[in-house]
PDB file of C-alpha atoms in Angstrom:
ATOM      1  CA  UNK R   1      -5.566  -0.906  17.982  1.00  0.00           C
ATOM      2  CA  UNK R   2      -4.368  -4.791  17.600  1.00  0.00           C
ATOM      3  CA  UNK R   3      -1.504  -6.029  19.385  1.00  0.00           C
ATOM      4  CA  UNK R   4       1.612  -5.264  16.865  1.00  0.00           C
ATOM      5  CA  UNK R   5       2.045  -9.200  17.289  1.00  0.00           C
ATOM      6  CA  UNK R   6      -1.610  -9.882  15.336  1.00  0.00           C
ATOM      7  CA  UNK R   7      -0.863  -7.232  13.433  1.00  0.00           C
ATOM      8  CA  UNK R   8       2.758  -9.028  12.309  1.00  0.00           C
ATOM      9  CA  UNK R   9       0.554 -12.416  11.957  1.00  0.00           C
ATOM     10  CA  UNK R  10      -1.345 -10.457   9.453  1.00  0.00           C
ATOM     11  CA  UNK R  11       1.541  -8.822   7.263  1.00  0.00           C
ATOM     12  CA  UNK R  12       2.934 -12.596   6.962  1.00  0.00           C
ATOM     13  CA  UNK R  13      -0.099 -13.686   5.743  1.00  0.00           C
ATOM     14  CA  UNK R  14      -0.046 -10.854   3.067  1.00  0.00           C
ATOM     15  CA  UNK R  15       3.646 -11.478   1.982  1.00  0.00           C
ATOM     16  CA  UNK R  16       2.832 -15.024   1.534  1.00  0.00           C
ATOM     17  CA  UNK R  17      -0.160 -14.407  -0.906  1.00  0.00           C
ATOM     18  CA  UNK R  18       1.705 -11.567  -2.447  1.00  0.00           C
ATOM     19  CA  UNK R  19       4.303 -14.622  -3.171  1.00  0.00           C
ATOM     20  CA  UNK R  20       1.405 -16.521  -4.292  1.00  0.00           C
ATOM     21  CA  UNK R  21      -0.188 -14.020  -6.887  1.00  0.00           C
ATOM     22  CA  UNK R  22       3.494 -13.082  -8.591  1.00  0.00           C
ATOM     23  CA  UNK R  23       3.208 -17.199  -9.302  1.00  0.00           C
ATOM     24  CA  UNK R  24       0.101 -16.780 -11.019  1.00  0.00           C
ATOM     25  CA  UNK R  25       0.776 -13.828 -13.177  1.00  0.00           C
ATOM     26  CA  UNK R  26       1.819 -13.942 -16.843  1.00  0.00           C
ATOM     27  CA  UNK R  27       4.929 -11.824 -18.563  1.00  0.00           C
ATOM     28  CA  UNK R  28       2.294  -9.456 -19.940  1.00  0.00           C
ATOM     29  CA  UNK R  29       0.684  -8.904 -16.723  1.00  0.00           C
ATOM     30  CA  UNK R  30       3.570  -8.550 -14.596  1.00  0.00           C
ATOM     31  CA  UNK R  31       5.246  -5.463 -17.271  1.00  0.00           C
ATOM     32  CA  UNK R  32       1.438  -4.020 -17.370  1.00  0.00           C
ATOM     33  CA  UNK R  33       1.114  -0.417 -16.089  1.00  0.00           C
ATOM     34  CA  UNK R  34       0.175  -0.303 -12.226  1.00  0.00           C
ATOM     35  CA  UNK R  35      -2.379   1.893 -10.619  1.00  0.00           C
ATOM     36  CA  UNK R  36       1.429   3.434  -8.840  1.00  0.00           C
ATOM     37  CA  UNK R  37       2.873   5.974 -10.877  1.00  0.00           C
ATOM     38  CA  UNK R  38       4.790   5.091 -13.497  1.00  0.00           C
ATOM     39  CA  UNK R  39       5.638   1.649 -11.925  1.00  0.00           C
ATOM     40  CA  UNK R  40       4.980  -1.414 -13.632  1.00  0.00           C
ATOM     41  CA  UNK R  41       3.265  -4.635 -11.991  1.00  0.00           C
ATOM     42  CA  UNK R  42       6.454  -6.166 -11.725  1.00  0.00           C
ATOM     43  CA  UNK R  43       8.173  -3.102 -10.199  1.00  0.00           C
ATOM     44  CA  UNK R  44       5.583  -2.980  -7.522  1.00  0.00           C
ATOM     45  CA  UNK R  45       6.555  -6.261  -6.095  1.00  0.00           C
ATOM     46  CA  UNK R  46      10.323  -5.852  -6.501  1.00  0.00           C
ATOM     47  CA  UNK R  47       9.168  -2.155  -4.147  1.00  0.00           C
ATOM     48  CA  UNK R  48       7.272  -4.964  -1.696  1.00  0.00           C
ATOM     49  CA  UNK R  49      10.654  -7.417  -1.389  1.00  0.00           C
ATOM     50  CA  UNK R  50      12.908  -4.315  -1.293  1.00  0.00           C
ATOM     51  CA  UNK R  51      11.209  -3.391   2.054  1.00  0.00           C
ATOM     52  CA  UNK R  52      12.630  -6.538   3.854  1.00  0.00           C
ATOM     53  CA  UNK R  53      15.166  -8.364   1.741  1.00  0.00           C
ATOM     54  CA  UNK R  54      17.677  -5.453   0.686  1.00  0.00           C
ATOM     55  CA  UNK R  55      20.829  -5.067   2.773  1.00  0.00           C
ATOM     56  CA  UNK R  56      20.916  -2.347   5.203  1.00  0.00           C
ATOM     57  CA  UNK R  57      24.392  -1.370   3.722  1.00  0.00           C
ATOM     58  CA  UNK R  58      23.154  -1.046  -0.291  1.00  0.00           C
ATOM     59  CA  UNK R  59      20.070   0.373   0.842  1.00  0.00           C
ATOM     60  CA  UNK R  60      22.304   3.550   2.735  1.00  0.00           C
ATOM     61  CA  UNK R  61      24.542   3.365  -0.790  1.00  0.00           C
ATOM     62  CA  UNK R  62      21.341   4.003  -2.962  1.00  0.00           C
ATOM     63  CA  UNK R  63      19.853   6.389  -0.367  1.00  0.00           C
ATOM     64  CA  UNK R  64      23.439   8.705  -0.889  1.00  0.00           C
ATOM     65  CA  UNK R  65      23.398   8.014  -4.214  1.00  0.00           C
ATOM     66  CA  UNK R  66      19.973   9.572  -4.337  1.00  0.00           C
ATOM     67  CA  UNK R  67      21.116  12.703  -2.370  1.00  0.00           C
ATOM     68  CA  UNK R  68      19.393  11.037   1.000  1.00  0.00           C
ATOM     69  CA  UNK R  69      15.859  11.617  -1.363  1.00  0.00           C
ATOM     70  CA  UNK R  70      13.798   8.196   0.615  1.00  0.00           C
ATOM     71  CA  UNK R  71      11.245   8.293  -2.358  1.00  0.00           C
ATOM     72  CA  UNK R  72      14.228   8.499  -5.025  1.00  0.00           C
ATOM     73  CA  UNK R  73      15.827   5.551  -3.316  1.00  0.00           C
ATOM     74  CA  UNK R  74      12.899   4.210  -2.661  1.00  0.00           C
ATOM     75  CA  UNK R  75      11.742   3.791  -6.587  1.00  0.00           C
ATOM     76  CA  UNK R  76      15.368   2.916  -7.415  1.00  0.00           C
ATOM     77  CA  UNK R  77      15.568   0.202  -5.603  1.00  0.00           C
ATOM     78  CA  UNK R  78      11.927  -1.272  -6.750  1.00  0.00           C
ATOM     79  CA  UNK R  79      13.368  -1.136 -10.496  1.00  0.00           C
ATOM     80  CA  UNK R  80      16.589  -2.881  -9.135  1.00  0.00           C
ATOM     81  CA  UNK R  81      14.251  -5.192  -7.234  1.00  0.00           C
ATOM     82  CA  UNK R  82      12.321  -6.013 -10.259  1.00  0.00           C
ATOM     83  CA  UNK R  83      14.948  -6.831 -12.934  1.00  0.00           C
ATOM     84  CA  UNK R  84      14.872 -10.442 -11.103  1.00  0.00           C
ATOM     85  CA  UNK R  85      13.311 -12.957 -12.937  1.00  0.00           C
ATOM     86  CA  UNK R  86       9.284 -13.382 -11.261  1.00  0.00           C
ATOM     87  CA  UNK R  87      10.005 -16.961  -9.811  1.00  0.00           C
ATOM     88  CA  UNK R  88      13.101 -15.569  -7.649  1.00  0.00           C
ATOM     89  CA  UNK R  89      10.897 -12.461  -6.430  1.00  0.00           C
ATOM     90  CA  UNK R  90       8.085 -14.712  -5.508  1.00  0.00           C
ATOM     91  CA  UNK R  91      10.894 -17.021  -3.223  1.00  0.00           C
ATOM     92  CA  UNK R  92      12.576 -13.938  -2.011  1.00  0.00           C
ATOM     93  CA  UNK R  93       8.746 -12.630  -0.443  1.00  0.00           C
ATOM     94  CA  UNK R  94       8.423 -16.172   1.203  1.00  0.00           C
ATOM     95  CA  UNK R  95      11.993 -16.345   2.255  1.00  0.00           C
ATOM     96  CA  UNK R  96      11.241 -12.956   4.247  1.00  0.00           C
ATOM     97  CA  UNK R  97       7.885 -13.470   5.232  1.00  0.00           C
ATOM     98  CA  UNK R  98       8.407 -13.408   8.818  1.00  0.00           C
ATOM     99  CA  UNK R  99      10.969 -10.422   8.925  1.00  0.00           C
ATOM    100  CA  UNK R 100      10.344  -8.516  11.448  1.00  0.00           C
ATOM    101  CA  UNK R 101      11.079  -5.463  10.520  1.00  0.00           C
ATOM    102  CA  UNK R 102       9.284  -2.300  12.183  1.00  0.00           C
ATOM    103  CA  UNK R 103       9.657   0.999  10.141  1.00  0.00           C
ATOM    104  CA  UNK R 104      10.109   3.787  12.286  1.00  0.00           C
ATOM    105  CA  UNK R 105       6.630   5.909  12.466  1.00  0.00           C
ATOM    106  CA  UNK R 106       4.314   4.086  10.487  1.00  0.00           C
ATOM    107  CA  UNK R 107       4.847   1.056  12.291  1.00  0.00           C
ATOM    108  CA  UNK R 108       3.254  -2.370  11.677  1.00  0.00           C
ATOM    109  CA  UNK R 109      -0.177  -1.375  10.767  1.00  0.00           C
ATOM    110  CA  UNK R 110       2.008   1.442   7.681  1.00  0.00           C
ATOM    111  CA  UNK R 111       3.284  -2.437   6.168  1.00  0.00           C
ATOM    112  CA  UNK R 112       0.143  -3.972   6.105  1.00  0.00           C
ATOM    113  CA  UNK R 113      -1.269  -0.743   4.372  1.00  0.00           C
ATOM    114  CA  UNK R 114       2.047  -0.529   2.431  1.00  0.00           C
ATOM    115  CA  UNK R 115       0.968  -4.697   0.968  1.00  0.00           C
ATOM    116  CA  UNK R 116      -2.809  -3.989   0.691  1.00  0.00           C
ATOM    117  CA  UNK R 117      -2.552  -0.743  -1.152  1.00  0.00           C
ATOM    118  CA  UNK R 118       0.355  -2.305  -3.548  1.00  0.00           C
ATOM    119  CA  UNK R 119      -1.755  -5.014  -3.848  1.00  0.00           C
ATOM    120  CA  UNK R 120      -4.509  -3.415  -5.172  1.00  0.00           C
ATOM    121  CA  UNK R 121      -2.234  -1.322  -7.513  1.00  0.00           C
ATOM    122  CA  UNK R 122      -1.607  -5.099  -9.113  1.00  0.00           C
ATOM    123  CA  UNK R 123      -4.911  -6.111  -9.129  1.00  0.00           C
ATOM    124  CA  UNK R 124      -7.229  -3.553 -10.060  1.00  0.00           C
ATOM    125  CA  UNK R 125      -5.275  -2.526 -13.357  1.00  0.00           C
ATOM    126  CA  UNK R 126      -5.545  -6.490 -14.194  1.00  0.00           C
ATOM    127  CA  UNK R 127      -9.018  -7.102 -13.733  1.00  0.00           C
ATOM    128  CA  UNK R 128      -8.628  -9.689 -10.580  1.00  0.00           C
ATOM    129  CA  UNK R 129     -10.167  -9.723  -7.411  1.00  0.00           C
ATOM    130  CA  UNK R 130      -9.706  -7.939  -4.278  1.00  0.00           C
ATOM    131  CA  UNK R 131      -8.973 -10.121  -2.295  1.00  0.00           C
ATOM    132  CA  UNK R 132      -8.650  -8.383   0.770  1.00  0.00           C
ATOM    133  CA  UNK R 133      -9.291  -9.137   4.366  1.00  0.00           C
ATOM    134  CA  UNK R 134     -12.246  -7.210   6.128  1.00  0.00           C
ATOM    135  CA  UNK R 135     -10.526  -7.498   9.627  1.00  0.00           C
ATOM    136  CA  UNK R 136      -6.667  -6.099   8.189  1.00  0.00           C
ATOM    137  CA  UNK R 137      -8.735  -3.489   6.495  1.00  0.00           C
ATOM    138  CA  UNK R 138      -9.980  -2.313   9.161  1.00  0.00           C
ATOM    139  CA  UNK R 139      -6.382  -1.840  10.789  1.00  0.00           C
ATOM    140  CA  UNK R 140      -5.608   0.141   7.491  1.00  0.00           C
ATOM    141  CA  UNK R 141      -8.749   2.099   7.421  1.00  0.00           C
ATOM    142  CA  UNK R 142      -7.592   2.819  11.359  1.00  0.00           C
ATOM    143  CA  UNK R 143      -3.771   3.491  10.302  1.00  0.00           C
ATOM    144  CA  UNK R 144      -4.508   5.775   7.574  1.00  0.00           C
ATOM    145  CA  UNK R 145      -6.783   8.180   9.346  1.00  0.00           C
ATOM    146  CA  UNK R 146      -5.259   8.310  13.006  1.00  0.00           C
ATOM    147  CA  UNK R 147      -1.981  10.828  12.167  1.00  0.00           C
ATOM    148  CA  UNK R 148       0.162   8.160  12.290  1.00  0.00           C
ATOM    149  CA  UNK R 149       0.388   7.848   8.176  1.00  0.00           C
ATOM    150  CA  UNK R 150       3.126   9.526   6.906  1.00  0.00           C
ATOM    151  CA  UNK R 151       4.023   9.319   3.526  1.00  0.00           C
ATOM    152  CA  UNK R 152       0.842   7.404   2.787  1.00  0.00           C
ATOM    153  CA  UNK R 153      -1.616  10.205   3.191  1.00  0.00           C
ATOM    154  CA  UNK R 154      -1.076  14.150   3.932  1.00  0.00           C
ATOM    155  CA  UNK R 155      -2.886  15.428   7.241  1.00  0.00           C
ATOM    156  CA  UNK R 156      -5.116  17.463   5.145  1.00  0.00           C
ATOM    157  CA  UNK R 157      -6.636  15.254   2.866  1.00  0.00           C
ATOM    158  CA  UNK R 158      -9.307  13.976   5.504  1.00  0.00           C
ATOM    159  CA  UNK R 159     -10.034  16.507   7.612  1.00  0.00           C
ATOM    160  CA  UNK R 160     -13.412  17.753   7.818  1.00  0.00           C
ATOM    161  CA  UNK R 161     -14.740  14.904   5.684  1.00  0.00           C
ATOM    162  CA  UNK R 162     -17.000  12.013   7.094  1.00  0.00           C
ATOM    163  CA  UNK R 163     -16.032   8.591   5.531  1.00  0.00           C
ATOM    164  CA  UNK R 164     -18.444   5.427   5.816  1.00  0.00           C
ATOM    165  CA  UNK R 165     -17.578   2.234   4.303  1.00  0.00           C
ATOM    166  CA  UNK R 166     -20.577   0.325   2.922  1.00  0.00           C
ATOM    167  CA  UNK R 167     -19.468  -3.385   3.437  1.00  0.00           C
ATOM    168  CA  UNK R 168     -17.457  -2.760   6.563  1.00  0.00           C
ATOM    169  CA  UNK R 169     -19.137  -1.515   9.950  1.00  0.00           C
ATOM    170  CA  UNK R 170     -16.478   1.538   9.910  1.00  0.00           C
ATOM    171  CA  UNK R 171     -16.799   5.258   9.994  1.00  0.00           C
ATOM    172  CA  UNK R 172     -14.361   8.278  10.951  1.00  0.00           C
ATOM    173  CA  UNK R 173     -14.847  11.534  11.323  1.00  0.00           C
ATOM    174  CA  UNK R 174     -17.415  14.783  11.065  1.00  0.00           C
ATOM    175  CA  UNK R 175     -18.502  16.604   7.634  1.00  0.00           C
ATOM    176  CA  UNK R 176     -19.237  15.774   4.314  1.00  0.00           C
ATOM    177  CA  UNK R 177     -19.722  12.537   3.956  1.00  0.00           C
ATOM    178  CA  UNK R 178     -18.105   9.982   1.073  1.00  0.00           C
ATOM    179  CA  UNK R 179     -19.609   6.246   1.306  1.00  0.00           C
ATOM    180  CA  UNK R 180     -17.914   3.505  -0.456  1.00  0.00           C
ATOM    181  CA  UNK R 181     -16.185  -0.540  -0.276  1.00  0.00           C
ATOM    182  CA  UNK R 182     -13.558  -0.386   2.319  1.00  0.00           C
ATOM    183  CA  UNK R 183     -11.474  -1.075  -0.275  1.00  0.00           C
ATOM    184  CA  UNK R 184     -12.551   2.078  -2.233  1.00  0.00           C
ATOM    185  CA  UNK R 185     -11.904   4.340   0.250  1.00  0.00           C
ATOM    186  CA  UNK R 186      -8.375   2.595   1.387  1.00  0.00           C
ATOM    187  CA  UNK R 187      -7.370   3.759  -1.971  1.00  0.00           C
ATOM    188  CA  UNK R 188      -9.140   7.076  -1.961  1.00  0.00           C
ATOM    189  CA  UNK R 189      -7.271   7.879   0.983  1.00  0.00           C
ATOM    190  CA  UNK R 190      -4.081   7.140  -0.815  1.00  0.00           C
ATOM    191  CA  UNK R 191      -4.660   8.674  -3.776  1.00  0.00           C
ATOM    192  CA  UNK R 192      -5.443   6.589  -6.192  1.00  0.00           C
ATOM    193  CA  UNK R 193      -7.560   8.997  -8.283  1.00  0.00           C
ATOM    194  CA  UNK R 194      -9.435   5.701 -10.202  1.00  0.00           C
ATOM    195  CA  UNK R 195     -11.253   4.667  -6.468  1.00  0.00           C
ATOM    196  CA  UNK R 196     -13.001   8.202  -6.483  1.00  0.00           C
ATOM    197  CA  UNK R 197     -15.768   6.922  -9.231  1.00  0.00           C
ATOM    198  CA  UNK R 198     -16.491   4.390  -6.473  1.00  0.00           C
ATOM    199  CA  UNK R 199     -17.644   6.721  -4.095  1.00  0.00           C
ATOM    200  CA  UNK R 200     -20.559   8.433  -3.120  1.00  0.00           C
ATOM    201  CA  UNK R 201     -21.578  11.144  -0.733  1.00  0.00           C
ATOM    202  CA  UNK R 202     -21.734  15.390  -0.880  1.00  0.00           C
ATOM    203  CA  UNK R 203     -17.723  15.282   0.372  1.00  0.00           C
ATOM    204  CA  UNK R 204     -16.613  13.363  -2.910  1.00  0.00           C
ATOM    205  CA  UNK R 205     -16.124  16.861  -5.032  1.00  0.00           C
ATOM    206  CA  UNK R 206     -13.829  18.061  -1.893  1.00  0.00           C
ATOM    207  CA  UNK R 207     -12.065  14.983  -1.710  1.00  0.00           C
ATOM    208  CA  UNK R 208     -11.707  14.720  -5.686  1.00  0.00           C
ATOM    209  CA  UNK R 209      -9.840  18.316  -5.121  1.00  0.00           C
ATOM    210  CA  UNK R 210      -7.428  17.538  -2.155  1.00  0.00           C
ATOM    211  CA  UNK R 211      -6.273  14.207  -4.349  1.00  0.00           C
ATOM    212  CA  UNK R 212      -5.667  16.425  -7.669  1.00  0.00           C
ATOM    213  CA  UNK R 213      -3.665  19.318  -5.547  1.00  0.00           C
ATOM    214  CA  UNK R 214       0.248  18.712  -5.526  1.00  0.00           C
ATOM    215  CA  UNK R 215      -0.063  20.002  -2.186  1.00  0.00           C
ATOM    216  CA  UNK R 216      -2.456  17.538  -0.716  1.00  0.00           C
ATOM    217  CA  UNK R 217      -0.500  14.258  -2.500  1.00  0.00           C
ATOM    218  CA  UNK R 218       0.746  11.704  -0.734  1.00  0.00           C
TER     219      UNK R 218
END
């Protein structure tokens, strides 16, 4: 595991080209559909600011409001987030950049995963590149398998399964195996159902089945 201060180096980094690809995205782009639920583009990013730049007292407002429901609040507050016009959100990301806020749990390495996986929810839909780091994910890949992941991905969905990125030197775990792009199984992991046809390997089919069970989602 990296020091949480590389690790902070690296989530500033990511805020700061979040900032920079809200910039370069068109009205029709930013109210497209997002890989995340029934979120828009746009509503993704206002979920990415509402992490560090909502006030500690309307964030414990919405979270009564939303009878103390963290993912009700949660998506609340990324609607709220997002009726701001996209120049202001873009400011607000490199305004907070630096915040160093640590979420209880998850930690430093559950942010970075939080702006790569959001990320990727933007860009994949749109047809743009990656984009991604090999070294941060590789502290994602690390984060998401290691127990530590809650509310990202459910215990069960990678047990017994052997994953092997194909452009990363990274591997975890004993079983079936599923071979992919880091980024492919980063999402996988996740639950984003549209990274499975990416894959390859005998545990795919098991995997396919632990995403598509309401049990096993994240």
């Amino acid at each position: 595991m990296l020091p949480d201060a590389d690790v902070m180096k690296m989530i500033i980094d990511e805020r700061r080209r979040t900032a920079d690809l809200v910039e370069s995205l068109d009205p029709e782009q930013l109210n497209s559909p997002s890989l995340c639920a029934a979120w828009t583009v746009k509503e993704v990013i206002g979920h990415l600011i509402a992490a560090v730049a909502t006030p500690n007292s309307s964030a414990l407002l919405l979270l009564l409001r939303s009878g103390f429901r963290i993912h009700k609040a949660n998506a609340r507050l990324a609607v709220m987030m997002a009726d701001r016009p996209a120049d202001e959100l873009a400011a607000l990301l490199r305004t907070h950049a630096e915040n160093p806020f640590r979420p209880p749990i998850v930690g430093y390495p559950g942010q970075l995963t939080d702006l790569q996986v959001h990320g990727q929810d933007i860009r994949r839909p749109l047809g743009l590149p990656q984009d991604l780091r090999p070294e941060r994910l590789r502290v994602s890949l690390d984060f998401l398998v290691g127990g530590r992941a809650v509310g990202f991905v459910p215990k069960r969905r990678p047990a017994g399964l052997r994953f092997e990125t194909t452009d990363l030197d990274w591997a975890w775990g004993d079983g079936p195996r599923i071979l992919g792009t880091a980024e492919a199984v980063m999402l996988a992991l996740t639950g984003r159902h549209v990274a499975l046809a990416d894959l390859s390997g005998d545990g795919v089919a098991e995997l396919k089945d632990r995403t598509s069970d309401p049990a096993g989602k994240n």
